[in-house]
Amino acid sequence: MSLSSKSLAIVYHSPYGHTAKVASFITQGAKQTGIHVHCMNIEQVDWEVLDQADAIMLGCPTYMGSITSGLKQFMEQSSKRWLARTWQGKIAAGFTNGGGLSGDKLAVLQQINLFAMQHGMLWTGLPLMPTGRSSQDLNRMSSFLGLMTQSDNAPVEVTPPQGDLDTAIWFGEYVALLLNKFK
């Protein structure tokens, strides 16, 4: 099976646009490999696309050290798929954006990871060594469970910084290429 016949679904919740911006950069990275990518806001979820996808990436902002209520509602709506094991064996990954440098983003990735494990999915993290701590560096947050980006409570037009967006591209490409290792 060629890589172009594989598909990745990216589902995100983005009340202010920052997480949507990160999702678009993940999409850009994945598309560089020739894979088919479906990127959707949780308000326009296509459950059939998710059921057919080879990989599902989930993302949301970090709010008060937790996932958003919108992503939580999406998770609860997937219960019939959980019971039927519809997503079992699919690759899963997660991403989050927050205003603060920490903001407990790890807790959000852990919640998304646990959700994926409940569905029997195969989790992949972000196996990219940090290149530094400046806003231009890759994986400057030193996150390995998934992608973390920071918006510094600034407008979406100027943030997240370029290093975080470049890391999102890297992560999208990585997950897409990982699909090629599975038959």
Short mmCIF file of N, CA and C in Angstrom, two decimals, residues 4-161:
data_model
loop_
_atom_site.label_atom_id
_atom_site.label_comp_id
_atom_site.label_asym_id
_atom_site.label_seq_id
_atom_site.Cartn_x
_atom_site.Cartn_y
_atom_site.Cartn_z
N SER A 4 0.40 7.41 -0.21
CA SER A 4 -0.68 8.30 -0.63
C SER A 4 -2.06 7.68 -0.43
N SER A 5 -2.13 6.36 -0.25
CA SER A 5 -3.43 5.73 -0.01
C SER A 5 -3.77 5.72 1.49
N LYS A 6 -2.86 6.15 2.32
CA LYS A 6 -3.09 6.24 3.76
C LYS A 6 -3.72 7.60 4.07
N SER A 7 -4.41 7.66 5.20
CA SER A 7 -5.03 8.94 5.56
C SER A 7 -4.85 9.26 7.04
N LEU A 8 -4.78 10.54 7.28
CA LEU A 8 -4.63 11.09 8.62
C LEU A 8 -5.78 12.06 8.86
N ALA A 9 -6.45 11.92 9.98
CA ALA A 9 -7.50 12.85 10.37
C ALA A 9 -6.99 13.67 11.56
N ILE A 10 -7.11 14.97 11.45
CA ILE A 10 -6.72 15.88 12.52
C ILE A 10 -7.98 16.56 13.02
N VAL A 11 -8.26 16.38 14.30
CA VAL A 11 -9.45 16.95 14.92
C VAL A 11 -8.98 17.91 16.01
N TYR A 12 -9.51 19.12 15.98
CA TYR A 12 -9.06 20.11 16.96
C TYR A 12 -10.21 20.97 17.46
N HIS A 13 -10.01 21.55 18.62
CA HIS A 13 -10.93 22.56 19.17
C HIS A 13 -10.11 23.83 19.33
N SER A 14 -10.60 24.94 18.80
CA SER A 14 -9.81 26.16 18.78
C SER A 14 -10.69 27.40 18.92
N PRO A 15 -11.10 27.72 20.15
CA PRO A 15 -11.99 28.87 20.33
C PRO A 15 -11.42 30.21 19.87
N TYR A 16 -10.10 30.39 19.92
CA TYR A 16 -9.51 31.69 19.55
C TYR A 16 -8.62 31.62 18.31
N GLY A 17 -8.46 30.45 17.71
CA GLY A 17 -7.72 30.33 16.46
C GLY A 17 -6.29 29.85 16.56
N HIS A 18 -5.70 29.86 17.73
CA HIS A 18 -4.30 29.45 17.87
C HIS A 18 -4.11 27.96 17.58
N THR A 19 -4.98 27.14 18.15
CA THR A 19 -4.86 25.69 17.93
C THR A 19 -5.20 25.34 16.49
N ALA A 20 -6.12 26.06 15.88
CA ALA A 20 -6.42 25.85 14.45
C ALA A 20 -5.18 26.16 13.60
N LYS A 21 -4.46 27.20 13.97
CA LYS A 21 -3.24 27.55 13.24
C LYS A 21 -2.21 26.43 13.36
N VAL A 22 -2.05 25.89 14.56
CA VAL A 22 -1.12 24.78 14.76
C VAL A 22 -1.57 23.57 13.94
N ALA A 23 -2.87 23.27 13.95
CA ALA A 23 -3.40 22.15 13.16
C ALA A 23 -3.11 22.33 11.68
N SER A 24 -3.19 23.56 11.18
CA SER A 24 -2.92 23.80 9.76
C SER A 24 -1.44 23.56 9.44
N PHE A 25 -0.55 23.85 10.37
CA PHE A 25 0.87 23.58 10.13
C PHE A 25 1.17 22.09 10.23
N ILE A 26 0.49 21.37 11.12
CA ILE A 26 0.62 19.91 11.17
C ILE A 26 0.15 19.33 9.83
N THR A 27 -0.98 19.83 9.34
CA THR A 27 -1.51 19.39 8.05
C THR A 27 -0.50 19.62 6.94
N GLN A 28 0.11 20.79 6.94
CA GLN A 28 1.12 21.12 5.92
C GLN A 28 2.26 20.10 5.94
N GLY A 29 2.75 19.77 7.12
CA GLY A 29 3.83 18.78 7.22
C GLY A 29 3.42 17.41 6.73
N ALA A 30 2.22 16.98 7.11
CA ALA A 30 1.74 15.66 6.68
C ALA A 30 1.55 15.60 5.18
N LYS A 31 1.01 16.66 4.61
CA LYS A 31 0.75 16.68 3.16
C LYS A 31 2.04 16.64 2.33
N GLN A 32 3.13 17.08 2.92
CA GLN A 32 4.42 17.03 2.20
C GLN A 32 4.80 15.60 1.85
N THR A 33 4.24 14.63 2.54
CA THR A 33 4.58 13.23 2.28
C THR A 33 3.68 12.60 1.22
N GLY A 34 2.64 13.32 0.80
CA GLY A 34 1.71 12.79 -0.18
C GLY A 34 0.51 12.09 0.45
N ILE A 35 0.43 12.09 1.75
CA ILE A 35 -0.68 11.44 2.44
C ILE A 35 -1.95 12.28 2.31
N HIS A 36 -3.09 11.62 2.41
CA HIS A 36 -4.37 12.33 2.38
C HIS A 36 -4.69 12.79 3.81
N VAL A 37 -4.93 14.09 4.00
CA VAL A 37 -5.16 14.66 5.33
C VAL A 37 -6.54 15.30 5.39
N HIS A 38 -7.27 14.97 6.44
CA HIS A 38 -8.56 15.60 6.74
C HIS A 38 -8.36 16.38 8.02
N CYS A 39 -8.47 17.69 7.95
CA CYS A 39 -8.31 18.54 9.13
C CYS A 39 -9.66 19.16 9.44
N MET A 40 -10.17 18.93 10.66
CA MET A 40 -11.51 19.39 10.97
C MET A 40 -11.63 19.91 12.40
N ASN A 41 -12.37 20.99 12.51
CA ASN A 41 -12.74 21.52 13.81
C ASN A 41 -13.79 20.59 14.42
N ILE A 42 -13.82 20.47 15.73
CA ILE A 42 -14.77 19.53 16.33
C ILE A 42 -16.23 19.88 16.05
N GLU A 43 -16.49 21.15 15.67
CA GLU A 43 -17.86 21.50 15.32
C GLU A 43 -18.30 20.91 13.98
N GLN A 44 -17.34 20.49 13.16
CA GLN A 44 -17.65 19.88 11.87
C GLN A 44 -17.05 18.48 11.75
N VAL A 45 -17.13 17.70 12.80
CA VAL A 45 -16.54 16.36 12.78
C VAL A 45 -17.29 15.47 11.80
N ASP A 46 -16.53 14.76 10.99
CA ASP A 46 -17.08 13.76 10.08
C ASP A 46 -16.67 12.40 10.65
N TRP A 47 -17.57 11.77 11.37
CA TRP A 47 -17.27 10.52 12.07
C TRP A 47 -16.86 9.42 11.09
N GLU A 48 -17.44 9.41 9.91
CA GLU A 48 -17.09 8.40 8.92
C GLU A 48 -15.63 8.54 8.47
N VAL A 49 -15.18 9.78 8.30
CA VAL A 49 -13.78 10.02 7.95
C VAL A 49 -12.87 9.52 9.06
N LEU A 50 -13.24 9.80 10.31
CA LEU A 50 -12.43 9.31 11.44
C LEU A 50 -12.38 7.79 11.48
N ASP A 51 -13.50 7.15 11.23
CA ASP A 51 -13.55 5.69 11.24
C ASP A 51 -12.67 5.09 10.16
N GLN A 52 -12.53 5.77 9.01
CA GLN A 52 -11.75 5.25 7.89
C GLN A 52 -10.27 5.64 7.95
N ALA A 53 -9.94 6.64 8.73
CA ALA A 53 -8.55 7.14 8.78
C ALA A 53 -7.61 6.10 9.38
N ASP A 54 -6.37 6.14 8.94
CA ASP A 54 -5.33 5.26 9.49
C ASP A 54 -4.73 5.83 10.77
N ALA A 55 -4.82 7.14 10.92
CA ALA A 55 -4.29 7.81 12.11
C ALA A 55 -5.22 8.97 12.47
N ILE A 56 -5.30 9.25 13.76
CA ILE A 56 -6.10 10.38 14.25
C ILE A 56 -5.24 11.18 15.21
N MET A 57 -5.15 12.48 14.95
CA MET A 57 -4.46 13.40 15.85
C MET A 57 -5.51 14.31 16.46
N LEU A 58 -5.41 14.53 17.76
CA LEU A 58 -6.36 15.37 18.48
C LEU A 58 -5.62 16.53 19.13
N GLY A 59 -6.24 17.71 19.10
CA GLY A 59 -5.61 18.86 19.73
C GLY A 59 -6.62 19.86 20.26
N CYS A 60 -6.20 20.56 21.29
CA CYS A 60 -7.02 21.62 21.87
C CYS A 60 -6.12 22.54 22.69
N PRO A 61 -6.64 23.71 23.04
CA PRO A 61 -5.89 24.57 23.95
C PRO A 61 -5.83 23.95 25.35
N THR A 62 -4.88 24.39 26.11
CA THR A 62 -4.82 24.03 27.51
C THR A 62 -5.58 25.10 28.29
N TYR A 63 -6.65 24.70 28.92
CA TYR A 63 -7.46 25.62 29.73
C TYR A 63 -7.43 25.15 31.17
N MET A 64 -6.90 25.98 32.03
CA MET A 64 -6.88 25.68 33.46
C MET A 64 -6.27 24.30 33.73
N GLY A 65 -5.22 23.95 32.99
CA GLY A 65 -4.53 22.68 33.17
C GLY A 65 -5.29 21.47 32.67
N SER A 66 -6.21 21.66 31.75
CA SER A 66 -7.04 20.56 31.29
C SER A 66 -7.43 20.76 29.83
N ILE A 67 -8.05 19.72 29.25
CA ILE A 67 -8.60 19.85 27.91
C ILE A 67 -9.81 20.77 27.96
N THR A 68 -10.22 21.24 26.81
CA THR A 68 -11.40 22.11 26.74
C THR A 68 -12.67 21.27 26.86
N SER A 69 -13.75 21.93 27.23
CA SER A 69 -15.04 21.23 27.33
C SER A 69 -15.47 20.71 25.95
N GLY A 70 -15.10 21.44 24.89
CA GLY A 70 -15.44 20.99 23.54
C GLY A 70 -14.78 19.67 23.19
N LEU A 71 -13.50 19.52 23.51
CA LEU A 71 -12.82 18.25 23.22
C LEU A 71 -13.36 17.15 24.11
N LYS A 72 -13.68 17.47 25.35
CA LYS A 72 -14.25 16.48 26.25
C LYS A 72 -15.58 15.97 25.70
N GLN A 73 -16.40 16.88 25.18
CA GLN A 73 -17.68 16.46 24.60
C GLN A 73 -17.45 15.54 23.40
N PHE A 74 -16.46 15.88 22.55
CA PHE A 74 -16.12 15.01 21.42
C PHE A 74 -15.74 13.61 21.92
N MET A 75 -14.92 13.57 22.97
CA MET A 75 -14.49 12.28 23.52
C MET A 75 -15.69 11.46 23.98
N GLU A 76 -16.61 12.11 24.66
CA GLU A 76 -17.79 11.40 25.14
C GLU A 76 -18.67 10.93 23.99
N GLN A 77 -18.73 11.69 22.91
CA GLN A 77 -19.54 11.30 21.75
C GLN A 77 -18.94 10.11 21.01
N SER A 78 -17.70 9.77 21.30
CA SER A 78 -17.06 8.63 20.62
C SER A 78 -17.34 7.31 21.33
N SER A 79 -18.19 7.30 22.34
CA SER A 79 -18.38 6.11 23.17
C SER A 79 -18.85 4.87 22.40
N LYS A 80 -19.68 5.06 21.37
CA LYS A 80 -20.12 3.89 20.59
C LYS A 80 -18.94 3.30 19.82
N ARG A 81 -18.02 4.14 19.37
CA ARG A 81 -16.83 3.66 18.69
C ARG A 81 -15.90 2.94 19.67
N TRP A 82 -15.86 3.44 20.90
CA TRP A 82 -15.06 2.79 21.95
C TRP A 82 -15.59 1.38 22.19
N LEU A 83 -16.91 1.27 22.34
CA LEU A 83 -17.53 -0.03 22.62
C LEU A 83 -17.31 -0.99 21.46
N ALA A 84 -17.42 -0.51 20.23
CA ALA A 84 -17.26 -1.36 19.05
C ALA A 84 -15.79 -1.58 18.68
N ARG A 85 -14.87 -0.87 19.34
CA ARG A 85 -13.42 -0.94 19.06
C ARG A 85 -13.11 -0.48 17.64
N THR A 86 -13.87 0.47 17.14
CA THR A 86 -13.75 0.97 15.77
C THR A 86 -12.38 1.55 15.48
N TRP A 87 -11.78 2.22 16.46
CA TRP A 87 -10.50 2.89 16.24
C TRP A 87 -9.31 2.07 16.73
N GLN A 88 -9.54 0.88 17.19
CA GLN A 88 -8.45 0.05 17.70
C GLN A 88 -7.40 -0.18 16.62
N GLY A 89 -6.14 0.00 16.98
CA GLY A 89 -5.03 -0.22 16.05
C GLY A 89 -4.66 0.99 15.21
N LYS A 90 -5.45 2.05 15.27
CA LYS A 90 -5.09 3.27 14.54
C LYS A 90 -3.97 3.98 15.29
N ILE A 91 -3.13 4.69 14.56
CA ILE A 91 -2.12 5.53 15.19
C ILE A 91 -2.81 6.76 15.77
N ALA A 92 -2.36 7.18 16.93
CA ALA A 92 -2.92 8.36 17.59
C ALA A 92 -1.79 9.28 18.03
N ALA A 93 -2.08 10.57 18.05
CA ALA A 93 -1.12 11.57 18.54
C ALA A 93 -1.91 12.77 19.04
N GLY A 94 -1.23 13.61 19.82
CA GLY A 94 -1.91 14.76 20.37
C GLY A 94 -1.08 16.02 20.35
N PHE A 95 -1.79 17.16 20.41
CA PHE A 95 -1.12 18.46 20.46
C PHE A 95 -1.95 19.44 21.27
N THR A 96 -1.27 20.41 21.85
CA THR A 96 -1.96 21.43 22.63
C THR A 96 -1.21 22.75 22.54
N ASN A 97 -1.95 23.82 22.70
CA ASN A 97 -1.39 25.16 22.71
C ASN A 97 -1.88 25.86 23.97
N GLY A 98 -1.02 26.67 24.56
CA GLY A 98 -1.41 27.42 25.73
C GLY A 98 -0.76 28.78 25.74
N GLY A 99 -1.35 29.68 26.49
CA GLY A 99 -0.81 31.03 26.60
C GLY A 99 0.47 31.07 27.41
N GLY A 100 0.55 30.27 28.46
CA GLY A 100 1.72 30.27 29.33
C GLY A 100 2.80 29.34 28.85
N LEU A 101 4.00 29.57 29.33
CA LEU A 101 5.11 28.71 28.94
C LEU A 101 4.89 27.27 29.38
N SER A 102 4.36 27.07 30.58
CA SER A 102 4.00 25.73 31.03
C SER A 102 2.50 25.57 30.93
N GLY A 103 1.78 26.18 31.86
CA GLY A 103 0.33 26.10 31.80
C GLY A 103 -0.23 24.71 31.98
N ASP A 104 0.62 23.77 32.38
CA ASP A 104 0.22 22.37 32.57
C ASP A 104 -0.23 21.70 31.28
N LYS A 105 0.46 22.02 30.19
CA LYS A 105 0.16 21.40 28.90
C LYS A 105 0.33 19.88 28.94
N LEU A 106 1.26 19.40 29.75
CA LEU A 106 1.48 17.96 29.85
C LEU A 106 0.20 17.24 30.28
N ALA A 107 -0.56 17.85 31.19
CA ALA A 107 -1.80 17.23 31.64
C ALA A 107 -2.77 17.04 30.48
N VAL A 108 -2.81 17.98 29.54
CA VAL A 108 -3.69 17.86 28.38
C VAL A 108 -3.24 16.70 27.49
N LEU A 109 -1.95 16.62 27.24
CA LEU A 109 -1.45 15.50 26.41
C LEU A 109 -1.71 14.16 27.09
N GLN A 110 -1.60 14.13 28.40
CA GLN A 110 -1.89 12.88 29.12
C GLN A 110 -3.36 12.51 28.99
N GLN A 111 -4.25 13.49 29.04
CA GLN A 111 -5.67 13.21 28.88
C GLN A 111 -5.98 12.69 27.48
N ILE A 112 -5.37 13.30 26.47
CA ILE A 112 -5.59 12.83 25.09
C ILE A 112 -4.99 11.44 24.92
N ASN A 113 -3.82 11.21 25.50
CA ASN A 113 -3.18 9.90 25.44
C ASN A 113 -4.06 8.82 26.07
N LEU A 114 -4.60 9.10 27.24
CA LEU A 114 -5.46 8.14 27.92
C LEU A 114 -6.70 7.83 27.09
N PHE A 115 -7.27 8.85 26.48
CA PHE A 115 -8.42 8.67 25.59
C PHE A 115 -8.06 7.70 24.46
N ALA A 116 -6.91 7.93 23.83
CA ALA A 116 -6.47 7.06 22.73
C ALA A 116 -6.25 5.63 23.22
N MET A 117 -5.67 5.49 24.40
CA MET A 117 -5.43 4.15 24.95
C MET A 117 -6.76 3.44 25.25
N GLN A 118 -7.76 4.20 25.72
CA GLN A 118 -9.07 3.62 25.97
C GLN A 118 -9.67 3.04 24.68
N HIS A 119 -9.35 3.68 23.56
CA HIS A 119 -9.85 3.22 22.26
C HIS A 119 -8.97 2.12 21.66
N GLY A 120 -7.89 1.76 22.31
CA GLY A 120 -7.00 0.72 21.78
C GLY A 120 -6.11 1.21 20.66
N MET A 121 -5.88 2.52 20.62
CA MET A 121 -5.05 3.10 19.56
C MET A 121 -3.57 2.97 19.90
N LEU A 122 -2.72 3.19 18.92
CA LEU A 122 -1.27 3.10 19.07
C LEU A 122 -0.71 4.51 19.16
N TRP A 123 -0.27 4.91 20.33
CA TRP A 123 0.18 6.28 20.56
C TRP A 123 1.58 6.52 20.03
N THR A 124 1.75 7.64 19.39
CA THR A 124 3.08 8.10 19.04
C THR A 124 3.28 9.49 19.63
N GLY A 125 4.44 9.69 20.17
CA GLY A 125 4.78 10.98 20.74
C GLY A 125 5.56 11.82 19.74
N LEU A 126 6.34 12.75 20.28
CA LEU A 126 7.16 13.66 19.48
C LEU A 126 8.63 13.32 19.75
N PRO A 127 9.23 12.40 18.97
CA PRO A 127 10.59 11.96 19.25
C PRO A 127 11.64 12.90 18.66
N LEU A 128 11.53 14.16 19.00
CA LEU A 128 12.42 15.17 18.46
C LEU A 128 13.18 15.81 19.61
N MET A 129 14.49 15.68 19.60
CA MET A 129 15.29 16.30 20.65
C MET A 129 15.16 17.82 20.56
N PRO A 130 15.03 18.48 21.70
CA PRO A 130 14.95 19.94 21.68
C PRO A 130 16.22 20.55 21.11
N THR A 131 16.06 21.61 20.32
CA THR A 131 17.24 22.26 19.74
C THR A 131 17.61 23.53 20.48
N GLY A 132 16.86 23.89 21.50
CA GLY A 132 17.15 25.09 22.28
C GLY A 132 15.90 25.62 22.93
N ARG A 133 15.96 26.85 23.45
CA ARG A 133 14.81 27.41 24.15
C ARG A 133 14.32 28.71 23.55
N SER A 134 14.90 29.14 22.44
CA SER A 134 14.42 30.38 21.83
C SER A 134 13.15 30.10 21.03
N SER A 135 12.42 31.13 20.70
CA SER A 135 11.16 30.98 19.98
C SER A 135 11.35 30.44 18.56
N GLN A 136 12.58 30.38 18.08
CA GLN A 136 12.86 29.86 16.74
C GLN A 136 13.27 28.39 16.74
N ASP A 137 13.48 27.82 17.92
CA ASP A 137 14.00 26.46 18.02
C ASP A 137 12.90 25.41 17.93
N LEU A 138 13.27 24.22 17.44
CA LEU A 138 12.35 23.09 17.37
C LEU A 138 12.20 22.46 18.75
N ASN A 139 10.99 22.06 19.05
CA ASN A 139 10.64 21.40 20.31
C ASN A 139 11.24 22.13 21.52
N ARG A 140 11.11 23.44 21.52
CA ARG A 140 11.68 24.24 22.60
C ARG A 140 11.04 23.95 23.95
N MET A 141 9.86 23.34 23.95
CA MET A 141 9.19 22.98 25.20
C MET A 141 9.68 21.64 25.75
N SER A 142 10.54 20.96 25.01
CA SER A 142 11.07 19.65 25.41
C SER A 142 9.95 18.64 25.68
N SER A 143 8.95 18.64 24.84
CA SER A 143 7.83 17.72 25.00
C SER A 143 8.08 16.47 24.18
N PHE A 144 7.84 15.33 24.78
CA PHE A 144 8.00 14.07 24.07
C PHE A 144 6.70 13.29 23.94
N LEU A 145 5.69 13.59 24.78
CA LEU A 145 4.43 12.88 24.72
C LEU A 145 3.60 13.32 23.52
N GLY A 146 3.79 14.55 23.09
CA GLY A 146 3.08 15.11 21.95
C GLY A 146 3.57 16.52 21.72
N LEU A 147 2.91 17.24 20.84
CA LEU A 147 3.33 18.59 20.48
C LEU A 147 2.75 19.62 21.44
N MET A 148 3.63 20.47 21.97
CA MET A 148 3.23 21.60 22.80
C MET A 148 3.66 22.88 22.09
N THR A 149 2.74 23.84 22.00
CA THR A 149 3.07 25.16 21.46
C THR A 149 2.57 26.22 22.43
N GLN A 150 3.10 27.42 22.29
CA GLN A 150 2.75 28.51 23.19
C GLN A 150 2.33 29.73 22.41
N SER A 151 1.21 30.32 22.80
CA SER A 151 0.74 31.51 22.11
C SER A 151 1.01 32.79 22.89
N ASP A 152 1.49 32.69 24.11
CA ASP A 152 1.89 33.86 24.90
C ASP A 152 0.77 34.89 25.03
N ASN A 153 -0.47 34.43 24.98
CA ASN A 153 -1.65 35.32 25.10
C ASN A 153 -1.60 36.48 24.10
N ALA A 154 -1.05 36.22 22.93
CA ALA A 154 -0.95 37.23 21.88
C ALA A 154 -1.90 36.86 20.74
N PRO A 155 -2.17 37.80 19.84
CA PRO A 155 -3.07 37.51 18.72
C PRO A 155 -2.55 36.38 17.83
N VAL A 156 -3.48 35.67 17.22
CA VAL A 156 -3.14 34.51 16.39
C VAL A 156 -2.28 34.91 15.19
N GLU A 157 -2.34 36.16 14.76
CA GLU A 157 -1.55 36.60 13.61
C GLU A 157 -0.04 36.59 13.91
N VAL A 158 0.33 36.68 15.17
CA VAL A 158 1.76 36.78 15.52
C VAL A 158 2.27 35.63 16.37
N THR A 159 1.42 34.68 16.67
CA THR A 159 1.82 33.60 17.55
C THR A 159 1.00 32.36 17.25
N PRO A 160 1.43 31.17 17.54
CA PRO A 160 2.68 30.75 18.17
C PRO A 160 3.90 31.15 17.34
N PRO A 161 5.09 31.15 18.00
CA PRO A 161 6.30 31.56 17.29
C PRO A 161 6.72 30.55 16.22
#
